[in-house]
């Protein structure tokens, strides 16, 4: 019987740490501030944004939601970001993706000051991670959350283990590969052009899948005893009589469960970690801002 990795419990532990950190920072006079920008009225995005705001308030943050119509121009959206960049009470800025067409997300993400980029997607933060600097920037939330789940199973040093990441997006696959590499795993990045994907997956001691294809990974793709991290979120077509189909991952959970050593379910695996790591990043950003604000005074005192 394989072990199910409880992402909800792991996320709750992160949130407890964030609450404690927020309290300590509050005693020094700083309340972390998170601003979430929602453009348009996509129902899934509305749900995600509401959940982020709720969690931010539960953590003791100041939470702001900025709703903009789908007709907002690129320039107007950029000026909203610039105003948030300049607002000292806002430590974290998140623009909910995807943006409605014809808005271009890349320049918007670049407009966010890297130290407020709590999604960890700014090129400066992506570059810090790519160069192996895990502490200098802010890490993207989903890979950072998935990595915590990996560490809970294998510890911090993955020397000697083969990790296969299926999917090479900037949002998840690439940063996940870099985090695994930084932890000394031997990393294979697989994607839509990979030949013999099942054979490559069978090499994995740690198999991480982020593709967006429901239940693609079957039991015979998985090495017995492997750790399987399923990042995919797919909604299946509704069954007869149902209004909505059920959520499922990129891994055939029922089939793979008996083959894997440990496996994340969908929902209740990586998903809850993403939002928890967003809160952790916002606290980190607020702690750094507070330290920076205090630093010139300390320097001045030193010189006296
Ligand atoms: P993208 O669509 O940006 O990337 C998908 C990746 O999968 C690409 O690299 C693509 O390869 C690869 N791929 C597509 N088809 C195949 C195939 N048949 N075989 C092998 N590789 C394939 O997706 P994201 O990375 O943004 O997201 C992936 C999944 O993770 C989605 O289901 C998404 O909903 C979920 N997700 C979940 C989050 C969470 O909080 N749990 C957060 C973020 C994402 P190529 O580059 O060659 O096209």
mmCIF file of C-alpha atoms and ligand atoms in Angstrom:
data_model
loop_
_atom_site.group_PDB
_atom_site.id
_atom_site.type_symbol
_atom_site.label_atom_id
_atom_site.label_comp_id
_atom_site.label_asym_id
_atom_site.label_seq_id
_atom_site.Cartn_x
_atom_site.Cartn_y
_atom_site.Cartn_z
ATOM 1 C CA UNK A 1 0.000 0.000 0.000
ATOM 2 C CA UNK A 2 1.557 3.252 -1.068
ATOM 3 C CA UNK A 3 1.646 6.409 0.994
ATOM 4 C CA UNK A 4 -0.416 9.393 0.025
ATOM 5 C CA UNK A 5 1.363 12.709 0.531
ATOM 6 C CA UNK A 6 -1.009 15.027 2.378
ATOM 7 C CA UNK A 7 -0.542 18.423 0.743
ATOM 8 C CA UNK A 8 -3.252 20.000 2.892
ATOM 9 C CA UNK A 9 -1.429 19.091 6.112
ATOM 10 C CA UNK A 10 1.920 20.234 4.688
ATOM 11 C CA UNK A 11 0.333 23.530 3.580
ATOM 12 C CA UNK A 12 -1.252 24.025 7.014
ATOM 13 C CA UNK A 13 2.213 23.658 8.581
ATOM 14 C CA UNK A 14 3.581 26.359 6.243
ATOM 15 C CA UNK A 15 0.655 28.653 7.113
ATOM 16 C CA UNK A 16 1.334 28.134 10.840
ATOM 17 C CA UNK A 17 4.944 29.223 10.267
ATOM 18 C CA UNK A 18 3.747 32.246 8.272
ATOM 19 C CA UNK A 19 1.298 33.270 11.011
ATOM 20 C CA UNK A 20 4.051 33.094 13.623
ATOM 21 C CA UNK A 21 6.408 35.109 11.404
ATOM 22 C CA UNK A 22 3.707 37.705 10.750
ATOM 23 C CA UNK A 23 3.107 38.118 14.457
ATOM 24 C CA UNK A 24 6.811 38.603 15.123
ATOM 25 C CA UNK A 25 7.080 41.148 12.304
ATOM 26 C CA UNK A 26 3.950 42.924 13.541
ATOM 27 C CA UNK A 27 5.623 43.412 16.909
ATOM 28 C CA UNK A 28 8.313 45.356 15.026
ATOM 29 C CA UNK A 29 5.678 47.511 13.331
ATOM 30 C CA UNK A 30 5.331 45.895 9.879
ATOM 31 C CA UNK A 31 2.176 44.189 8.619
ATOM 32 C CA UNK A 32 2.765 42.211 5.390
ATOM 33 C CA UNK A 33 0.657 43.578 2.529
ATOM 34 C CA UNK A 34 -0.448 41.506 -0.473
ATOM 35 C CA UNK A 35 -2.123 43.041 -3.544
ATOM 36 C CA UNK A 36 -3.777 40.705 -6.029
ATOM 37 C CA UNK A 37 -4.739 42.096 -9.429
ATOM 38 C CA UNK A 38 -7.595 40.400 -11.254
ATOM 39 C CA UNK A 39 -8.337 41.373 -14.851
ATOM 40 C CA UNK A 40 -11.676 40.294 -16.319
ATOM 41 C CA UNK A 41 -14.201 37.887 -14.877
ATOM 42 C CA UNK A 42 -12.936 34.362 -15.543
ATOM 43 C CA UNK A 43 -14.752 32.262 -12.900
ATOM 44 C CA UNK A 44 -11.718 30.037 -12.133
ATOM 45 C CA UNK A 45 -9.493 33.115 -11.689
ATOM 46 C CA UNK A 46 -12.128 34.741 -9.448
ATOM 47 C CA UNK A 47 -12.150 31.628 -7.249
ATOM 48 C CA UNK A 48 -8.325 31.516 -7.023
ATOM 49 C CA UNK A 49 -8.074 35.231 -6.223
ATOM 50 C CA UNK A 50 -10.766 35.029 -3.542
ATOM 51 C CA UNK A 51 -8.945 32.074 -1.948
ATOM 52 C CA UNK A 52 -5.649 33.987 -1.945
ATOM 53 C CA UNK A 53 -7.283 37.021 -0.303
ATOM 54 C CA UNK A 54 -8.947 34.845 2.325
ATOM 55 C CA UNK A 55 -5.708 33.059 3.143
ATOM 56 C CA UNK A 56 -3.796 36.359 3.306
ATOM 57 C CA UNK A 57 -6.272 37.684 5.881
ATOM 58 C CA UNK A 58 -6.031 34.428 7.859
ATOM 59 C CA UNK A 59 -2.260 34.913 7.950
ATOM 60 C CA UNK A 60 -2.738 38.401 9.425
ATOM 61 C CA UNK A 61 -1.749 40.257 6.244
ATOM 62 C CA UNK A 62 -3.274 43.402 4.793
ATOM 63 C CA UNK A 63 -4.931 42.057 1.673
ATOM 64 C CA UNK A 64 -6.062 44.103 -1.325
ATOM 65 C CA UNK A 65 -7.836 42.930 -4.454
ATOM 66 C CA UNK A 66 -7.756 45.172 -7.490
ATOM 67 C CA UNK A 67 -10.447 44.271 -10.027
ATOM 68 C CA UNK A 68 -9.969 45.579 -13.539
ATOM 69 C CA UNK A 69 -12.252 45.114 -16.553
ATOM 70 C CA UNK A 70 -11.134 42.796 -19.369
ATOM 71 C CA UNK A 71 -11.043 45.911 -21.559
ATOM 72 C CA UNK A 72 -8.193 47.484 -19.542
ATOM 73 C CA UNK A 73 -5.285 48.512 -21.760
ATOM 74 C CA UNK A 74 -1.711 47.272 -21.402
ATOM 75 C CA UNK A 75 -0.655 50.811 -20.418
ATOM 76 C CA UNK A 76 -3.416 51.157 -17.786
ATOM 77 C CA UNK A 77 -2.534 47.795 -16.258
ATOM 78 C CA UNK A 78 1.149 48.744 -16.200
ATOM 79 C CA UNK A 79 0.348 51.977 -14.375
ATOM 80 C CA UNK A 80 -1.650 50.025 -11.746
ATOM 81 C CA UNK A 81 1.462 47.862 -11.196
ATOM 82 C CA UNK A 82 3.661 50.952 -10.958
ATOM 83 C CA UNK A 83 1.390 52.453 -8.293
ATOM 84 C CA UNK A 84 1.598 49.209 -6.284
ATOM 85 C CA UNK A 85 5.387 49.161 -6.743
ATOM 86 C CA UNK A 86 5.526 52.615 -5.163
ATOM 87 C CA UNK A 87 3.212 51.759 -2.259
ATOM 88 C CA UNK A 88 5.320 50.934 0.817
ATOM 89 C CA UNK A 89 2.403 49.114 2.481
ATOM 90 C CA UNK A 90 2.317 46.590 -0.374
ATOM 91 C CA UNK A 91 5.090 43.988 -0.064
ATOM 92 C CA UNK A 92 3.744 41.456 -2.541
ATOM 93 C CA UNK A 93 2.062 41.964 -5.931
ATOM 94 C CA UNK A 94 0.410 39.146 -7.811
ATOM 95 C CA UNK A 95 -1.240 39.429 -11.211
ATOM 96 C CA UNK A 96 -3.634 36.529 -11.689
ATOM 97 C CA UNK A 97 -2.855 34.629 -14.881
ATOM 98 C CA UNK A 98 -3.945 34.036 -17.564
ATOM 99 C CA UNK A 99 -4.643 37.614 -18.639
ATOM 100 C CA UNK A 100 -7.491 38.040 -21.147
ATOM 101 C CA UNK A 101 -6.431 38.637 -24.777
ATOM 102 C CA UNK A 102 -4.936 40.816 -26.150
ATOM 103 C CA UNK A 103 -3.026 41.658 -22.931
ATOM 104 C CA UNK A 104 0.574 40.437 -22.914
ATOM 105 C CA UNK A 105 1.556 38.946 -19.541
ATOM 106 C CA UNK A 106 5.357 38.995 -19.999
ATOM 107 C CA UNK A 107 5.855 42.808 -19.860
ATOM 108 C CA UNK A 108 3.351 43.036 -16.988
ATOM 109 C CA UNK A 109 5.290 40.490 -14.928
ATOM 110 C CA UNK A 110 8.490 42.371 -15.751
ATOM 111 C CA UNK A 111 6.927 45.634 -14.538
ATOM 112 C CA UNK A 112 6.562 44.237 -11.006
ATOM 113 C CA UNK A 113 9.538 45.144 -8.804
ATOM 114 C CA UNK A 114 11.448 41.864 -8.319
ATOM 115 C CA UNK A 115 11.412 42.235 -4.526
ATOM 116 C CA UNK A 116 7.572 42.397 -4.638
ATOM 117 C CA UNK A 117 7.230 39.584 -7.179
ATOM 118 C CA UNK A 118 5.710 37.018 -4.811
ATOM 119 C CA UNK A 119 4.834 34.726 -7.741
ATOM 120 C CA UNK A 120 8.586 34.420 -8.398
ATOM 121 C CA UNK A 121 8.129 34.847 -12.149
ATOM 122 C CA UNK A 122 10.117 38.046 -12.808
ATOM 123 C CA UNK A 123 13.210 37.386 -14.959
ATOM 124 C CA UNK A 124 15.420 38.646 -12.100
ATOM 125 C CA UNK A 125 13.969 36.026 -9.742
ATOM 126 C CA UNK A 126 14.002 33.335 -12.443
ATOM 127 C CA UNK A 127 17.640 34.235 -13.153
ATOM 128 C CA UNK A 128 18.621 34.041 -9.476
ATOM 129 C CA UNK A 129 17.172 30.533 -9.287
ATOM 130 C CA UNK A 130 18.769 29.492 -12.593
ATOM 131 C CA UNK A 131 22.164 30.579 -11.272
ATOM 132 C CA UNK A 132 21.685 28.520 -8.119
ATOM 133 C CA UNK A 133 20.917 31.450 -5.774
ATOM 134 C CA UNK A 134 17.998 30.046 -3.790
ATOM 135 C CA UNK A 135 18.025 32.655 -1.033
ATOM 136 C CA UNK A 136 18.534 35.949 -2.872
ATOM 137 C CA UNK A 137 15.255 36.197 -4.789
ATOM 138 C CA UNK A 138 11.722 34.870 -4.452
ATOM 139 C CA UNK A 139 10.997 31.323 -5.639
ATOM 140 C CA UNK A 140 7.971 30.516 -7.795
ATOM 141 C CA UNK A 141 5.217 29.206 -5.537
ATOM 142 C CA UNK A 142 4.169 25.902 -7.131
ATOM 143 C CA UNK A 143 7.697 24.496 -7.619
ATOM 144 C CA UNK A 144 8.721 25.715 -4.155
ATOM 145 C CA UNK A 145 5.646 23.977 -2.706
ATOM 146 C CA UNK A 146 6.255 20.773 -4.675
ATOM 147 C CA UNK A 147 9.864 20.830 -3.490
ATOM 148 C CA UNK A 148 8.754 20.979 0.135
ATOM 149 C CA UNK A 149 6.732 17.816 -0.459
ATOM 150 C CA UNK A 150 9.788 16.138 -2.040
ATOM 151 C CA UNK A 151 11.942 17.188 0.924
ATOM 152 C CA UNK A 152 9.379 15.797 3.372
ATOM 153 C CA UNK A 153 9.894 12.368 1.762
ATOM 154 C CA UNK A 154 13.601 12.391 0.836
ATOM 155 C CA UNK A 155 15.186 15.126 2.965
ATOM 156 C CA UNK A 156 17.129 18.079 1.577
ATOM 157 C CA UNK A 157 19.907 16.170 -0.192
ATOM 158 C CA UNK A 158 18.767 14.195 -3.230
ATOM 159 C CA UNK A 159 22.261 12.922 -4.112
ATOM 160 C CA UNK A 160 22.100 9.712 -6.127
ATOM 161 C CA UNK A 161 18.393 10.051 -6.958
ATOM 162 C CA UNK A 162 17.090 10.477 -10.492
ATOM 163 C CA UNK A 163 14.333 13.082 -10.831
ATOM 164 C CA UNK A 164 12.286 13.304 -14.020
ATOM 165 C CA UNK A 165 10.209 16.448 -14.571
ATOM 166 C CA UNK A 166 7.602 16.148 -17.331
ATOM 167 C CA UNK A 167 6.742 19.628 -18.630
ATOM 168 C CA UNK A 168 9.169 22.514 -19.234
ATOM 169 C CA UNK A 169 7.067 25.639 -18.675
ATOM 170 C CA UNK A 170 8.599 28.773 -17.172
ATOM 171 C CA UNK A 171 5.832 28.673 -14.569
ATOM 172 C CA UNK A 172 6.617 25.208 -13.276
ATOM 173 C CA UNK A 173 8.781 22.700 -15.157
ATOM 174 C CA UNK A 174 11.971 24.739 -15.567
ATOM 175 C CA UNK A 175 12.115 26.122 -12.008
ATOM 176 C CA UNK A 176 11.208 22.691 -10.597
ATOM 177 C CA UNK A 177 14.109 21.147 -12.501
ATOM 178 C CA UNK A 178 16.437 23.823 -11.107
ATOM 179 C CA UNK A 179 15.288 23.260 -7.514
ATOM 180 C CA UNK A 180 15.819 19.505 -7.855
ATOM 181 C CA UNK A 181 19.258 20.093 -9.378
ATOM 182 C CA UNK A 182 20.183 22.462 -6.558
ATOM 183 C CA UNK A 183 19.296 19.635 -4.153
ATOM 184 C CA UNK A 184 21.776 17.351 -6.013
ATOM 185 C CA UNK A 185 19.256 15.184 -7.874
ATOM 186 C CA UNK A 186 20.198 13.948 -11.341
ATOM 187 C CA UNK A 187 17.529 15.752 -13.341
ATOM 188 C CA UNK A 188 15.895 14.838 -16.647
ATOM 189 C CA UNK A 189 13.553 17.410 -18.196
ATOM 190 C CA UNK A 190 10.965 15.760 -20.445
ATOM 191 C CA UNK A 191 8.425 17.457 -22.728
ATOM 192 C CA UNK A 192 6.197 16.940 -25.753
ATOM 193 C CA UNK A 193 9.170 16.110 -28.011
ATOM 194 C CA UNK A 194 10.659 13.517 -25.669
ATOM 195 C CA UNK A 195 11.038 10.090 -27.252
ATOM 196 C CA UNK A 196 9.843 7.101 -25.200
ATOM 197 C CA UNK A 197 8.330 9.177 -22.389
ATOM 198 C CA UNK A 198 7.146 6.076 -20.458
ATOM 199 C CA UNK A 199 10.711 4.670 -20.531
ATOM 200 C CA UNK A 200 12.184 7.998 -19.343
ATOM 201 C CA UNK A 201 9.595 8.209 -16.543
ATOM 202 C CA UNK A 202 10.482 4.672 -15.407
ATOM 203 C CA UNK A 203 14.025 5.922 -14.632
ATOM 204 C CA UNK A 204 12.672 8.266 -11.981
ATOM 205 C CA UNK A 205 13.084 7.881 -8.254
ATOM 206 C CA UNK A 206 11.170 11.168 -8.136
ATOM 207 C CA UNK A 207 8.644 11.726 -10.931
ATOM 208 C CA UNK A 208 7.141 15.203 -11.206
ATOM 209 C CA UNK A 209 4.423 15.708 -13.802
ATOM 210 C CA UNK A 210 3.100 19.102 -14.959
ATOM 211 C CA UNK A 211 1.619 18.719 -18.401
ATOM 212 C CA UNK A 212 -2.123 19.426 -18.271
ATOM 213 C CA UNK A 213 -3.274 16.077 -19.736
ATOM 214 C CA UNK A 214 -5.692 14.170 -17.532
ATOM 215 C CA UNK A 215 -4.294 10.887 -16.163
ATOM 216 C CA UNK A 216 -1.585 10.619 -18.813
ATOM 217 C CA UNK A 217 0.921 8.821 -16.563
ATOM 218 C CA UNK A 218 -0.054 5.166 -16.108
ATOM 219 C CA UNK A 219 1.178 2.561 -13.639
ATOM 220 C CA UNK A 220 3.644 0.997 -16.075
ATOM 221 C CA UNK A 221 5.410 4.388 -16.460
ATOM 222 C CA UNK A 222 6.367 4.387 -12.790
ATOM 223 C CA UNK A 223 9.350 2.682 -11.154
ATOM 224 C CA UNK A 224 8.171 0.629 -8.161
ATOM 225 C CA UNK A 225 8.568 2.675 -4.990
ATOM 226 C CA UNK A 226 9.053 6.029 -6.784
ATOM 227 C CA UNK A 227 7.813 9.306 -5.344
ATOM 228 C CA UNK A 228 5.202 10.780 -7.693
ATOM 229 C CA UNK A 229 4.337 14.483 -7.557
ATOM 230 C CA UNK A 230 1.297 15.311 -9.687
ATOM 231 C CA UNK A 231 1.009 19.008 -10.480
ATOM 232 C CA UNK A 232 -1.682 18.776 -13.145
ATOM 233 C CA UNK A 233 -5.171 20.129 -12.577
ATOM 234 C CA UNK A 234 -7.681 18.909 -15.149
ATOM 235 C CA UNK A 235 -11.440 18.922 -15.052
ATOM 236 C CA UNK A 236 -12.995 15.829 -16.625
ATOM 237 C CA UNK A 237 -16.261 16.088 -18.579
ATOM 238 C CA UNK A 238 -19.276 15.751 -16.251
ATOM 239 C CA UNK A 239 -20.695 12.278 -15.766
ATOM 240 C CA UNK A 240 -24.375 11.676 -16.511
ATOM 241 C CA UNK A 241 -26.545 13.827 -14.244
ATOM 242 C CA UNK A 242 -23.622 15.855 -12.829
ATOM 243 C CA UNK A 243 -23.213 19.593 -13.389
ATOM 244 C CA UNK A 244 -19.411 19.584 -13.236
ATOM 245 C CA UNK A 245 -16.821 16.937 -13.944
ATOM 246 C CA UNK A 246 -14.382 15.899 -11.243
ATOM 247 C CA UNK A 247 -10.867 17.300 -10.904
ATOM 248 C CA UNK A 248 -8.007 15.013 -11.731
ATOM 249 C CA UNK A 249 -4.256 15.251 -12.138
ATOM 250 C CA UNK A 250 -1.859 14.275 -14.915
ATOM 251 C CA UNK A 251 -1.328 10.917 -13.205
ATOM 252 C CA UNK A 252 -3.775 8.003 -13.165
ATOM 253 C CA UNK A 253 -3.929 8.083 -9.363
ATOM 254 C CA UNK A 254 -5.966 4.896 -8.896
ATOM 255 C CA UNK A 255 -3.658 2.894 -11.151
ATOM 256 C CA UNK A 256 -0.316 4.401 -10.056
ATOM 257 C CA UNK A 257 -1.026 4.402 -6.339
ATOM 258 C CA UNK A 258 -0.084 0.722 -5.910
ATOM 259 C CA UNK A 259 3.163 1.170 -7.861
ATOM 260 C CA UNK A 260 4.445 4.411 -6.305
ATOM 261 C CA UNK A 261 6.136 4.624 -2.922
ATOM 262 C CA UNK A 262 4.572 8.019 -2.201
ATOM 263 C CA UNK A 263 2.110 9.979 -4.329
ATOM 264 C CA UNK A 264 0.300 13.323 -4.198
ATOM 265 C CA UNK A 265 -3.463 13.263 -4.806
ATOM 266 C CA UNK A 266 -5.387 15.809 -6.906
ATOM 267 C CA UNK A 267 -6.973 17.703 -5.290
ATOM 268 C CA UNK A 268 -5.196 17.918 -1.939
ATOM 269 C CA UNK A 269 -1.573 17.538 -3.064
ATOM 270 C CA UNK A 270 0.458 20.272 -4.727
ATOM 271 C CA UNK A 271 -2.490 22.700 -5.079
ATOM 272 C CA UNK A 272 -2.740 23.738 -1.395
ATOM 273 C CA UNK A 273 1.058 24.181 -1.291
ATOM 274 C CA UNK A 274 0.965 26.822 -4.040
ATOM 275 C CA UNK A 275 -1.153 29.221 -2.028
ATOM 276 C CA UNK A 276 0.798 28.496 1.173
ATOM 277 C CA UNK A 277 4.082 29.346 -0.566
ATOM 278 C CA UNK A 278 2.530 32.569 -1.879
ATOM 279 C CA UNK A 279 1.897 33.557 1.736
ATOM 280 C CA UNK A 280 5.444 32.511 2.689
ATOM 281 C CA UNK A 281 6.877 34.651 -0.135
ATOM 282 C CA UNK A 282 4.788 37.654 0.944
ATOM 283 C CA UNK A 283 6.082 37.340 4.505
ATOM 284 C CA UNK A 284 9.666 37.030 3.187
ATOM 285 C CA UNK A 285 9.193 40.141 1.031
ATOM 286 C CA UNK A 286 7.822 42.077 4.031
ATOM 287 C CA UNK A 287 10.664 40.884 6.284
ATOM 288 C CA UNK A 288 13.244 41.995 3.722
ATOM 289 C CA UNK A 289 11.560 45.380 3.235
ATOM 290 C CA UNK A 290 11.482 45.911 7.007
ATOM 291 C CA UNK A 291 15.153 44.936 7.322
ATOM 292 C CA UNK A 292 16.079 47.285 4.496
ATOM 293 C CA UNK A 293 14.128 50.146 6.049
ATOM 294 C CA UNK A 294 15.946 49.522 9.341
ATOM 295 C CA UNK A 295 19.402 49.125 7.751
ATOM 296 C CA UNK A 296 20.269 52.791 6.989
ATOM 297 C CA UNK A 297 19.410 53.728 10.574
ATOM 298 C CA UNK A 298 21.614 50.909 11.879
ATOM 299 C CA UNK A 299 24.452 51.988 9.612
ATOM 300 C CA UNK A 300 24.094 55.557 10.807
ATOM 301 C CA UNK A 301 24.168 54.422 14.462
ATOM 302 C CA UNK A 302 27.288 52.360 13.740
ATOM 303 C CA UNK A 303 29.048 55.436 12.429
ATOM 304 C CA UNK A 304 28.269 57.562 15.492
HETATM 305 P P1 LIG B 1 2.063 24.524 -19.896
HETATM 306 O O1 LIG B 1 0.939 24.266 -20.845
HETATM 307 O O2 LIG B 1 2.709 25.851 -19.872
HETATM 308 O O3 LIG B 1 3.217 23.443 -20.155
HETATM 309 C C1 LIG B 1 2.897 22.115 -20.366
HETATM 310 C C2 LIG B 1 4.175 21.338 -20.596
HETATM 311 O O4 LIG B 1 3.815 19.975 -20.816
HETATM 312 C C3 LIG B 1 4.968 21.798 -21.819
HETATM 313 O O5 LIG B 1 6.348 21.871 -21.502
HETATM 314 C C4 LIG B 1 4.687 20.711 -22.858
HETATM 315 O O6 LIG B 1 5.792 20.432 -23.691
HETATM 316 C C5 LIG B 1 4.463 19.500 -21.984
HETATM 317 N N1 LIG B 1 3.614 18.529 -22.667
HETATM 318 C C6 LIG B 1 2.435 18.728 -23.303
HETATM 319 N N2 LIG B 1 1.950 17.580 -23.801
HETATM 320 C C7 LIG B 1 2.857 16.630 -23.500
HETATM 321 C C8 LIG B 1 2.940 15.241 -23.759
HETATM 322 N N3 LIG B 1 1.993 14.587 -24.437
HETATM 323 N N4 LIG B 1 4.025 14.584 -23.307
HETATM 324 C C9 LIG B 1 5.002 15.228 -22.624
HETATM 325 N N5 LIG B 1 4.974 16.532 -22.340
HETATM 326 C C10 LIG B 1 3.916 17.232 -22.788
HETATM 327 O O7 LIG B 1 1.503 24.110 -18.470
HETATM 328 P P2 LIG B 1 1.951 24.538 -16.969
HETATM 329 O O8 LIG B 1 3.327 24.102 -16.698
HETATM 330 O O9 LIG B 1 1.557 25.924 -16.711
HETATM 331 O O10 LIG B 1 0.923 23.607 -16.141
HETATM 332 C C11 LIG B 1 0.941 22.211 -16.274
HETATM 333 C C12 LIG B 1 -0.191 21.635 -15.434
HETATM 334 O O11 LIG B 1 0.013 21.998 -14.083
HETATM 335 C C13 LIG B 1 -1.593 22.148 -15.801
HETATM 336 O O12 LIG B 1 -2.516 21.101 -15.603
HETATM 337 C C14 LIG B 1 -1.838 23.236 -14.782
HETATM 338 O O13 LIG B 1 -3.217 23.418 -14.528
HETATM 339 C C15 LIG B 1 -1.144 22.663 -13.581
HETATM 340 N N6 LIG B 1 -0.701 23.676 -12.616
HETATM 341 C C16 LIG B 1 -1.036 23.468 -11.314
HETATM 342 C C17 LIG B 1 -0.658 24.363 -10.347
HETATM 343 C C18 LIG B 1 -1.004 24.078 -8.945
HETATM 344 O O14 LIG B 1 -1.074 24.971 -8.139
HETATM 345 N N7 LIG B 1 -1.184 22.802 -8.576
HETATM 346 C C19 LIG B 1 0.041 25.606 -10.693
HETATM 347 C C20 LIG B 1 0.473 25.665 -12.069
HETATM 348 C C21 LIG B 1 0.071 24.736 -12.994
HETATM 349 P P3 LIG B 1 6.354 21.480 -24.810
HETATM 350 O O15 LIG B 1 7.114 22.499 -24.043
HETATM 351 O O16 LIG B 1 7.214 20.623 -25.662
HETATM 352 O O17 LIG B 1 5.139 22.029 -25.496
#
